[in-house]
Short mmCIF file of C-alpha atoms in Angstrom, two decimals:
data_model
loop_
_atom_site.label_atom_id
_atom_site.label_comp_id
_atom_site.label_asym_id
_atom_site.label_seq_id
_atom_site.Cartn_x
_atom_site.Cartn_y
_atom_site.Cartn_z
CA UNK A 199 52.98 -23.81 -27.77
CA UNK A 200 50.62 -27.17 -26.78
CA UNK A 201 51.56 -27.05 -23.36
CA UNK A 202 51.66 -23.44 -23.88
CA UNK A 203 47.09 -23.89 -24.43
CA UNK A 204 46.76 -26.57 -22.52
CA UNK A 205 48.31 -23.77 -19.08
CA UNK A 206 45.40 -21.07 -20.41
CA UNK A 207 42.45 -23.66 -20.67
CA UNK A 208 43.31 -24.98 -17.01
CA UNK A 209 42.86 -21.90 -15.02
CA UNK A 210 39.54 -21.32 -17.61
CA UNK A 211 38.07 -24.75 -15.95
CA UNK A 212 39.46 -23.37 -12.09
CA UNK A 213 37.58 -19.53 -12.70
CA UNK A 214 34.50 -21.79 -13.68
CA UNK A 215 34.93 -24.72 -11.41
CA UNK A 216 34.57 -22.03 -8.59
CA UNK A 217 31.88 -20.74 -9.67
CA UNK A 218 29.54 -23.82 -9.79
CA UNK A 219 30.66 -24.42 -5.72
CA UNK A 220 30.00 -20.20 -5.31
CA UNK A 221 26.40 -21.13 -6.97
CA UNK A 222 25.84 -24.85 -4.69
CA UNK A 223 26.61 -22.43 -1.23
CA UNK A 224 24.92 -19.83 -1.93
CA UNK A 225 21.89 -22.53 -1.63
CA UNK A 226 20.08 -23.00 1.32
CA UNK A 227 20.83 -27.01 2.66
CA UNK A 228 17.22 -27.57 2.95
CA UNK A 229 16.17 -27.23 -0.97
CA UNK A 230 18.41 -30.31 -1.47
CA UNK A 231 15.14 -31.85 0.39
CA UNK A 232 11.94 -30.74 1.17
CA UNK A 233 9.42 -32.58 3.32
CA UNK A 234 6.33 -34.28 3.06
CA UNK A 235 5.40 -32.34 5.57
CA UNK A 236 6.54 -29.45 4.22
CA UNK A 237 4.80 -29.94 0.52
CA UNK A 238 2.30 -31.38 1.74
CA UNK A 239 1.64 -27.56 3.02
CA UNK A 240 2.70 -26.06 -0.25
CA UNK A 241 -0.36 -28.49 -2.59
CA UNK A 242 -2.86 -28.00 -0.29
CA UNK A 243 -2.55 -23.33 -0.58
CA UNK A 244 -1.88 -24.14 -4.53
CA UNK A 245 -4.87 -25.88 -4.53
CA UNK A 246 -6.91 -22.90 -2.73
CA UNK A 247 -4.95 -20.71 -4.13
CA UNK A 248 -6.08 -21.66 -7.48
CA UNK A 249 -9.91 -21.82 -6.44
CA UNK A 250 -10.34 -18.84 -3.48
CA UNK A 251 -12.52 -20.46 -1.89
CA UNK A 252 -13.63 -24.53 -1.61
CA UNK A 253 -16.62 -26.69 0.64
CA UNK A 254 -15.64 -28.44 3.62
CA UNK A 255 -16.58 -31.68 1.41
CA UNK A 256 -14.51 -30.90 -1.61
CA UNK A 257 -11.17 -30.15 1.51
CA UNK A 258 -11.25 -32.52 2.80
CA UNK A 259 -11.06 -34.87 -0.48
CA UNK A 260 -8.55 -32.94 -1.77
CA UNK A 261 -6.38 -32.89 1.69
CA UNK A 262 -6.44 -37.02 2.17
CA UNK A 263 -5.91 -37.21 -1.81
CA UNK A 264 -2.48 -34.86 -1.12
CA UNK A 265 -1.41 -36.28 1.77
CA UNK A 266 -1.46 -40.20 0.18
CA UNK A 267 0.64 -38.46 -2.91
CA UNK A 268 2.82 -37.11 -0.15
CA UNK A 269 2.86 -40.04 1.83
CA UNK A 270 2.70 -38.02 5.10
CA UNK A 271 2.58 -40.05 7.94
CA UNK A 272 0.66 -39.55 10.80
CA UNK A 273 -1.55 -36.86 9.38
CA UNK A 274 -3.21 -34.30 11.34
CA UNK A 275 -6.80 -33.41 11.01
CA UNK A 276 -8.09 -31.17 8.63
CA UNK A 277 -9.17 -28.07 11.03
CA UNK A 278 -5.92 -29.71 12.22
CA UNK A 279 -4.26 -29.46 9.40
CA UNK A 280 -5.49 -26.02 8.37
CA UNK A 281 -4.47 -25.05 11.50
CA UNK A 282 -1.38 -24.81 11.66
CA UNK A 283 -0.88 -22.77 8.08
CA UNK A 284 -2.52 -20.14 10.30
CA UNK A 285 1.25 -18.40 11.29
CA UNK A 286 2.84 -18.78 8.05
CA UNK A 287 0.09 -16.88 5.62
CA UNK A 288 0.34 -14.90 7.84
CA UNK A 289 3.73 -13.75 7.29
CA UNK A 290 2.16 -12.84 3.43
CA UNK A 291 -0.71 -11.30 4.65
CA UNK A 292 -2.80 -14.39 3.77
CA UNK A 293 -5.35 -15.56 6.35
CA UNK A 294 -7.50 -19.42 5.33
CA UNK A 295 -11.81 -18.47 7.04
CA UNK A 296 -13.91 -21.09 7.23
CA UNK A 297 -16.95 -18.84 6.65
CA UNK A 298 -20.84 -20.09 5.65
CA UNK A 299 -21.58 -19.87 2.53
CA UNK A 300 -25.50 -17.93 3.04
CA UNK A 301 -26.96 -18.75 -0.49
CA UNK A 302 -26.19 -21.85 0.15
CA UNK A 303 -25.45 -22.96 4.33
CA UNK A 304 -22.99 -24.94 3.28
CA UNK A 305 -19.42 -24.37 5.49
CA UNK A 306 -16.06 -23.14 3.72
CA UNK A 307 -12.94 -22.71 3.34
CA UNK A 308 -11.83 -19.35 1.29
CA UNK A 309 -8.50 -18.11 0.81
CA UNK A 310 -8.87 -13.83 1.71
CA UNK A 311 -5.52 -11.42 1.67
CA UNK A 312 -5.62 -9.57 5.67
CA UNK A 313 -2.99 -6.88 4.03
CA UNK A 314 -5.85 -4.94 2.58
CA UNK A 315 -9.49 -4.85 3.19
CA UNK A 316 -10.99 -2.57 0.93
CA UNK A 317 -12.07 -3.24 -3.14
CA UNK A 318 -7.86 -2.38 -3.36
CA UNK A 319 -7.11 -5.14 -2.95
CA UNK A 320 -8.54 -5.33 -6.31
CA UNK A 321 -5.50 -3.24 -7.52
CA UNK A 322 -3.44 -7.33 -8.37
CA UNK A 323 -6.19 -8.28 -11.58
CA UNK A 324 -7.70 -4.78 -12.23
CA UNK A 325 -6.84 -0.93 -12.33
CA UNK A 326 -8.17 1.76 -11.27
CA UNK A 327 -10.99 2.96 -12.80
CA UNK A 328 -11.96 -1.09 -12.69
CA UNK A 329 -11.28 -0.92 -9.15
CA UNK A 330 -14.74 2.58 -8.68
CA UNK A 331 -16.78 0.99 -11.17
CA UNK A 332 -16.62 -1.91 -8.39
CA UNK A 333 -16.94 0.36 -5.68
CA UNK A 334 -19.69 1.69 -6.82
CA UNK A 335 -20.53 -1.89 -7.19
CA UNK A 336 -21.08 -2.31 -3.30
CA UNK A 337 -22.61 0.74 -2.69
CA UNK A 338 -24.61 0.08 -4.43
CA UNK A 339 -25.76 -3.48 -3.08
CA UNK A 340 -25.49 -2.36 0.76
CA UNK A 341 -27.75 0.29 -0.21
CA UNK A 342 -29.57 -0.87 -1.80
CA UNK A 343 -33.91 -0.75 0.62
CA UNK A 344 -35.90 -2.49 1.35
CA UNK A 345 -32.83 -5.29 2.88
CA UNK A 346 -32.67 -6.50 -0.83
CA UNK A 347 -28.78 -7.03 -1.31
CA UNK A 348 -28.71 -6.75 -4.94
CA UNK A 349 -29.50 -4.75 -7.65
CA UNK A 350 -30.90 -4.70 -12.01
CA UNK A 351 -27.88 -5.37 -14.41
CA UNK A 352 -29.23 -3.27 -16.11
CA UNK A 353 -28.86 -0.17 -13.57
CA UNK A 354 -24.98 -2.08 -12.40
CA UNK A 355 -24.33 -1.16 -16.26
CA UNK A 356 -25.31 2.11 -16.31
CA UNK A 357 -23.31 2.98 -12.97
CA UNK A 358 -19.45 1.99 -14.41
CA UNK A 359 -19.92 5.85 -16.51
CA UNK A 360 -19.60 7.64 -13.55
CA UNK A 361 -16.41 5.24 -12.72
CA UNK A 362 -15.13 6.96 -16.38
CA UNK A 363 -15.97 3.18 -18.24
CA UNK A 364 -15.52 3.59 -22.18
CA UNK A 365 -18.58 2.22 -23.25
CA UNK A 366 -21.69 0.76 -21.87
CA UNK A 367 -20.44 -2.33 -23.24
CA UNK A 368 -17.25 -1.48 -21.67
CA UNK A 369 -19.01 -2.37 -18.27
CA UNK A 370 -20.84 -4.99 -18.99
CA UNK A 371 -17.53 -7.67 -19.99
CA UNK A 372 -16.08 -6.02 -16.45
CA UNK A 373 -20.08 -7.08 -14.67
CA UNK A 374 -19.68 -10.82 -16.05
CA UNK A 375 -16.10 -9.93 -15.25
CA UNK A 376 -16.53 -9.73 -11.84
CA UNK A 377 -19.22 -12.47 -11.91
CA UNK A 378 -16.66 -14.41 -13.10
CA UNK A 379 -14.01 -13.99 -11.04
CA UNK A 380 -16.35 -14.89 -7.70
CA UNK A 381 -15.95 -11.84 -6.70
CA UNK A 382 -20.47 -11.33 -7.42
CA UNK A 383 -23.19 -13.39 -8.08
CA UNK A 384 -25.95 -13.27 -10.49
CA UNK A 385 -29.19 -14.57 -10.25
CA UNK A 386 -31.38 -15.94 -12.27
CA UNK A 387 -33.74 -12.85 -12.62
CA UNK A 388 -30.00 -11.23 -12.98
CA UNK A 389 -29.54 -9.69 -10.15
CA UNK A 390 -26.42 -8.78 -8.03
CA UNK A 391 -25.27 -8.96 -5.30
CA UNK A 392 -21.84 -9.84 -3.23
CA UNK A 393 -20.22 -13.43 -3.72
CA UNK A 394 -19.17 -15.04 -0.46
CA UNK A 395 -15.21 -14.62 -1.77
CA UNK A 396 -16.97 -10.82 -1.52
CA UNK A 397 -18.59 -10.75 2.10
CA UNK A 398 -15.13 -13.13 3.20
CA UNK A 399 -12.60 -10.35 2.61
CA UNK A 400 -14.52 -7.07 2.37
CA UNK A 401 -15.81 -7.65 5.88
CA UNK A 402 -14.62 -5.69 7.60
CA UNK A 403 -14.68 -2.58 4.89
CA UNK A 404 -17.87 -3.52 5.15
CA UNK A 405 -18.24 -3.19 8.41
CA UNK A 406 -16.20 -0.03 8.47
CA UNK A 407 -18.18 1.00 5.91
CA UNK A 408 -21.23 1.27 6.35
CA UNK A 409 -22.12 -0.21 9.88
CA UNK A 410 -21.48 3.23 11.54
CA UNK A 411 -25.84 3.42 11.53
CA UNK A 412 -27.44 2.87 14.97
CA UNK A 413 -29.56 6.21 14.74
CA UNK A 414 -31.04 4.23 11.46
CA UNK A 415 -34.49 2.88 11.87
CA UNK A 416 -33.62 -0.83 11.29
CA UNK A 417 -35.46 -1.57 8.17
CA UNK A 418 -33.27 1.08 6.51
CA UNK A 419 -29.18 0.46 7.77
CA UNK A 420 -27.03 -1.54 5.49
CA UNK A 421 -25.20 -3.79 7.75
CA UNK A 422 -26.25 -5.61 10.43
CA UNK A 423 -24.80 -9.05 12.29
CA UNK A 424 -25.84 -11.53 12.07
CA UNK A 425 -27.41 -12.20 15.81
CA UNK A 426 -26.03 -16.22 15.45
CA UNK A 427 -22.83 -15.62 13.70
CA UNK A 428 -21.60 -11.91 14.03
CA UNK A 429 -21.79 -12.10 9.45
CA UNK A 430 -23.32 -9.29 7.50
CA UNK A 431 -26.49 -10.84 7.02
CA UNK A 432 -27.00 -9.84 3.83
CA UNK A 433 -29.66 -13.49 2.74
CA UNK A 434 -31.42 -14.45 5.61
CA UNK A 435 -34.42 -13.02 8.23
CA UNK A 436 -34.28 -9.91 9.77
CA UNK A 437 -37.21 -9.52 13.37
CA UNK A 438 -40.69 -9.95 12.30
CA UNK A 439 -41.18 -6.65 14.70
CA UNK A 440 -39.57 -3.58 12.44
CA UNK A 441 -38.66 -1.80 15.75
CA UNK A 442 -36.11 -5.00 16.59
CA UNK A 443 -32.24 -5.27 15.13
CA UNK A 444 -32.01 -8.69 14.26
CA UNK A 445 -31.15 -10.35 11.46
CA UNK A 446 -30.27 -13.70 11.29
CA UNK A 447 -28.86 -16.16 8.10
CA UNK A 448 -31.14 -18.42 7.73
CA UNK A 449 -30.36 -22.13 8.44
CA UNK A 450 -28.40 -22.99 11.16
CA UNK A 451 -28.34 -19.49 12.55
CA UNK A 452 -31.94 -19.23 12.01
CA UNK A 453 -31.94 -22.85 14.45
CA UNK A 454 -29.81 -21.47 16.67
CA UNK A 455 -31.63 -18.03 17.35
CA UNK A 456 -34.48 -19.41 17.19
CA UNK A 457 -35.08 -22.37 18.64
CA UNK A 458 -34.04 -22.48 22.58
CA UNK A 459 -37.11 -20.23 22.81
CA UNK A 460 -39.40 -22.26 20.72
CA UNK A 461 -39.47 -18.81 18.01
CA UNK A 462 -39.27 -15.60 19.86
CA UNK A 463 -36.58 -13.32 19.42
CA UNK A 464 -34.99 -14.94 22.02
CA UNK A 465 -37.27 -14.64 24.35
CA UNK A 466 -38.76 -11.55 26.78
CA UNK A 467 -35.21 -10.09 27.18
CA UNK A 468 -34.42 -6.97 25.87
CA UNK A 469 -30.21 -7.47 25.70
CA UNK A 470 -30.65 -9.94 22.66
CA UNK A 471 -34.03 -10.00 21.31
CA UNK A 472 -37.64 -8.45 21.67
CA UNK A 473 -39.67 -11.93 21.92
CA UNK A 474 -41.95 -11.24 18.77
CA UNK A 475 -43.07 -13.67 18.23
CA UNK A 476 -41.38 -15.48 14.70
CA UNK A 477 -42.90 -16.95 11.95
CA UNK A 478 -43.49 -21.26 11.56
CA UNK A 479 -43.83 -23.30 13.45
CA UNK A 480 -40.91 -25.84 15.72
CA UNK A 481 -40.58 -28.80 13.85
CA UNK A 482 -40.69 -26.34 10.43
CA UNK A 483 -38.90 -23.52 11.31
CA UNK A 484 -38.61 -20.24 11.83
CA UNK A 485 -38.26 -17.10 9.78
CA UNK A 486 -38.55 -13.70 10.01
CA UNK A 487 -39.13 -10.75 7.07
CA UNK A 488 -36.93 -11.62 4.25
CA UNK A 489 -34.07 -10.01 3.73
CA UNK A 490 -31.79 -10.12 0.63
CA UNK A 491 -31.51 -13.17 -1.93
CA UNK A 492 -33.67 -15.70 0.69
CA UNK A 493 -34.71 -18.02 -1.83
CA UNK A 494 -33.33 -21.20 -2.63
CA UNK A 495 -29.28 -22.47 -4.11
CA UNK A 496 -30.88 -22.81 -7.92
CA UNK A 497 -31.20 -19.42 -8.49
CA UNK A 498 -28.18 -18.26 -8.52
CA UNK A 499 -26.00 -18.36 -11.92
CA UNK A 500 -22.87 -17.52 -13.65
CA UNK A 501 -22.42 -14.67 -16.27
CA UNK A 502 -18.79 -16.36 -17.51
CA UNK A 503 -19.10 -19.59 -19.08
CA UNK A 504 -14.78 -20.44 -17.78
CA UNK A 505 -15.63 -22.54 -15.38
CA UNK A 506 -11.36 -22.48 -14.51
CA UNK A 507 -12.61 -18.72 -12.86
CA UNK A 508 -15.22 -19.56 -10.21
CA UNK A 509 -15.17 -20.69 -7.45
CA UNK A 510 -16.80 -24.30 -6.94
CA UNK A 511 -20.12 -24.88 -5.76
CA UNK A 512 -21.47 -27.06 -3.28
CA UNK A 513 -22.06 -29.97 -6.09
CA UNK A 514 -17.86 -29.87 -7.15
CA UNK A 515 -16.31 -32.20 -4.68
CA UNK A 516 -15.07 -35.38 -7.13
CA UNK A 517 -11.36 -34.09 -7.68
CA UNK A 518 -9.25 -35.92 -9.44
CA UNK A 519 -5.92 -37.33 -8.59
CA UNK A 520 -3.90 -35.91 -11.52
CA UNK A 521 -5.71 -31.83 -10.77
CA UNK A 522 -3.47 -33.13 -7.34
CA UNK A 523 -0.12 -33.98 -9.07
CA UNK A 524 -0.11 -31.54 -11.50
CA UNK A 525 -0.05 -29.14 -8.23
CA UNK A 526 2.64 -30.71 -6.50
CA UNK A 527 4.55 -30.63 -9.13
CA UNK A 528 3.97 -26.95 -9.59
CA UNK A 529 4.47 -26.15 -6.54
CA UNK A 530 8.24 -28.61 -6.62
CA UNK A 531 9.37 -26.03 -10.05
CA UNK A 532 7.41 -22.23 -8.35
CA UNK A 533 10.07 -23.98 -5.52
CA UNK A 534 13.54 -24.40 -7.40
CA UNK A 535 12.71 -20.99 -9.44
CA UNK A 536 12.38 -19.11 -5.59
CA UNK A 537 15.07 -20.57 -6.08
CA UNK A 538 17.25 -20.00 -8.46
CA UNK A 539 16.20 -16.02 -7.57
CA UNK A 540 17.07 -15.89 -4.39
CA UNK A 541 20.93 -17.15 -4.98
CA UNK A 542 20.59 -14.12 -7.97
CA UNK A 543 19.66 -12.04 -5.80
CA UNK A 544 23.18 -12.23 -3.26
CA UNK A 545 24.99 -11.97 -6.84
CA UNK A 546 23.47 -8.21 -7.39
CA UNK A 547 21.30 -10.04 -9.79
CA UNK A 548 17.82 -10.82 -8.38
CA UNK A 549 15.63 -8.04 -9.67
CA UNK A 550 12.74 -6.63 -6.85
CA UNK A 551 9.61 -6.42 -7.40
CA UNK A 552 7.77 -3.52 -6.40
CA UNK A 553 4.18 -3.12 -5.83
CA UNK A 554 1.39 -0.70 -5.29
CA UNK A 555 -2.13 -0.65 -4.14
CA UNK A 556 -4.07 1.68 -5.80
CA UNK A 557 -5.78 5.22 -3.88
CA UNK A 558 -8.86 5.03 -2.46
CA UNK A 559 -10.66 6.72 -4.79
CA UNK A 560 -13.64 7.92 -1.89
CA UNK A 561 -16.96 7.62 -0.74
CA UNK A 562 -19.76 8.41 -4.29
CA UNK A 563 -22.29 10.35 -3.40
CA UNK A 564 -25.77 8.48 -4.02
CA UNK A 565 -27.26 8.86 -7.62
#
């Protein structure tokens, strides 16, 4: 009887060993060891995904510490490294854009979703009703009078009813959430405007939706690109000549546009400017008619206490090594889980996730 039991157990042990061998064969060879270069990419991308936007100074600090932690030898400079991420990120519909935050004048890196360039990309965070509310806010801000590019919070909350949000209290909570998530800016004067994240991620949508108004007088146009950097101007200056359509962002863009011509709207060439003399001096800088909230960065605040849900400000340039080490561990854990899912899918056990975008709510009429 003992011999018989022994013979019966041997096939079971052999079957278990065969199953383990099959699982090992299904995993890619490269999964046995992740190269330092690949780990550096994953670590930096995870840090950027957690914030969506970083100042150049913060990105440099994170990159330098990530290089140290991953042990990459002869690492390229940050700009070259970010450029090397373009192709792999494009495969999943993401891109890193270098842009200047018009509200602070600080150079930033922004992680954007290139698959959807309209408010429907919010579908991963919000339902159709909430996205409809966001669309109304964007339209109201972009079409605000006197080149203000902002609206009062009480007017924003009133719009929530048109989007089908149940109560004004729900509308206020949702508005605060848009601010906390970095989609909107809230000024100290309780004015809502489009954030750096929105202007970056929705740039094509804004141009396609509001840029076809050349027959409208310049001061009434919703969309005018900066004469220097070509991004839409929602904070900056318009030419002092109200018949001229030139607008520029404050700071470096204004310098590049006005300094060479000593404050004239690009001299007397009608192809690039009207030649009108702007206000100010060569030493102190030139200004035109104010566009948007063109004061200082100190007037922007956030209507949420959770700092983890918002993009960093230019002062947030200190990076702890513990944070990067956590990101590195998270990257390795996600890779292991991904490999297990891939192995399961080979054996028919994996389940795909179906994602669908909300249908476009269409254009809403002004009140």
